[in-house]
Amino acid sequence: MTFNEIMNSPLLYGLVGLGIAYIILFCLITLKKAYKHALELGITREKLKLVITSSAIYSVVPSISIVIGLFSLASVLGVPWSWFRLSVVGSVTYELMAADMVATGTGYESVAALNAAGDASVVGTVMFVMSICIMGGLIAILLFGKKIQMGLTKARNKHGELGALITGVLSLAIIEAFLPMQLMKGKVHLAVVFTSCIIVLIHLQIIKRFKCLWLRNFVMANTLLLGMASSLVWIRILG
């Protein structure tokens, strides 16, 4: 079997089904418990209905970024494995980067080149790295999550706005750790990053000038969509 055939095997489609069932069951149980507890706190059914409706609406567009990530990952790793990863334990940024590192470590230019070559011998390595390495974060949260959270909360309460700024910068620093790797991939990647920054700034100006606070929920999704669209333009310009 080739790399692509394994990644689209019936067994993995079964895992997709289990992943979807798990997510649906988890959401239903959580919704039921939260709804019951809200009623016990004295919140009216009308207000709860409004909260559920608005939350559902404002969850759709931000989720587009995950769907696009699924399409990107599925194009090289097949639909079942990609869906299982992103619906249960995965992160778009981590999944693509982990798979690409495995591909380059085994001598291929990228994970797309690995898929094109159909090298089935690397399938196990890809799955192992993606599955085992991401557990480091989960284990760290279990062991140190409460302590870290209490420390950040204490810093925010003690230092006021400075504490809030520090925690915000920490979150951004974790995300931006991936940025240098993208910038080193070539002119097109650099141009897309620059374009994405401009799109974010435009969103912020619109939010600030027109007081469109609801737009903050869609900044990531809109930036991802427009950034990917700009990549097609930059590829034609820069090659």
mmCIF file of C-alpha atoms in Angstrom, residues 1-4 6 106 108 113-124 126:
data_model
loop_
_atom_site.group_PDB
_atom_site.id
_atom_site.type_symbol
_atom_site.label_atom_id
_atom_site.label_comp_id
_atom_site.label_asym_id
_atom_site.label_seq_id
_atom_site.Cartn_x
_atom_site.Cartn_y
_atom_site.Cartn_z
ATOM 1 C CA MET A 1 0.000 0.000 0.000
ATOM 2 C CA THR A 2 1.119 3.530 -0.705
ATOM 3 C CA PHE A 3 1.289 6.399 1.772
ATOM 4 C CA ASN A 4 -1.980 7.851 0.458
ATOM 5 C CA ILE A 6 -2.865 3.920 4.195
ATOM 6 C CA THR A 106 13.365 11.502 6.375
ATOM 7 C CA TYR A 108 11.862 14.829 1.659
ATOM 8 C CA ALA A 113 6.623 15.761 -1.407
ATOM 9 C CA LEU A 114 6.348 12.742 0.891
ATOM 10 C CA ASN A 115 2.732 12.269 -0.108
ATOM 11 C CA ALA A 116 3.573 12.608 -3.788
ATOM 12 C CA ALA A 117 6.297 9.975 -3.460
ATOM 13 C CA GLY A 118 3.836 7.556 -1.848
ATOM 14 C CA ASP A 119 6.436 6.298 0.624
ATOM 15 C CA ALA A 120 4.419 4.097 3.014
ATOM 16 C CA SER A 121 7.440 3.357 5.212
ATOM 17 C CA VAL A 122 7.142 6.771 6.872
ATOM 18 C CA VAL A 123 3.455 6.477 7.825
ATOM 19 C CA GLY A 124 4.163 5.050 11.281
ATOM 20 C CA VAL A 126 4.334 10.496 11.041
#
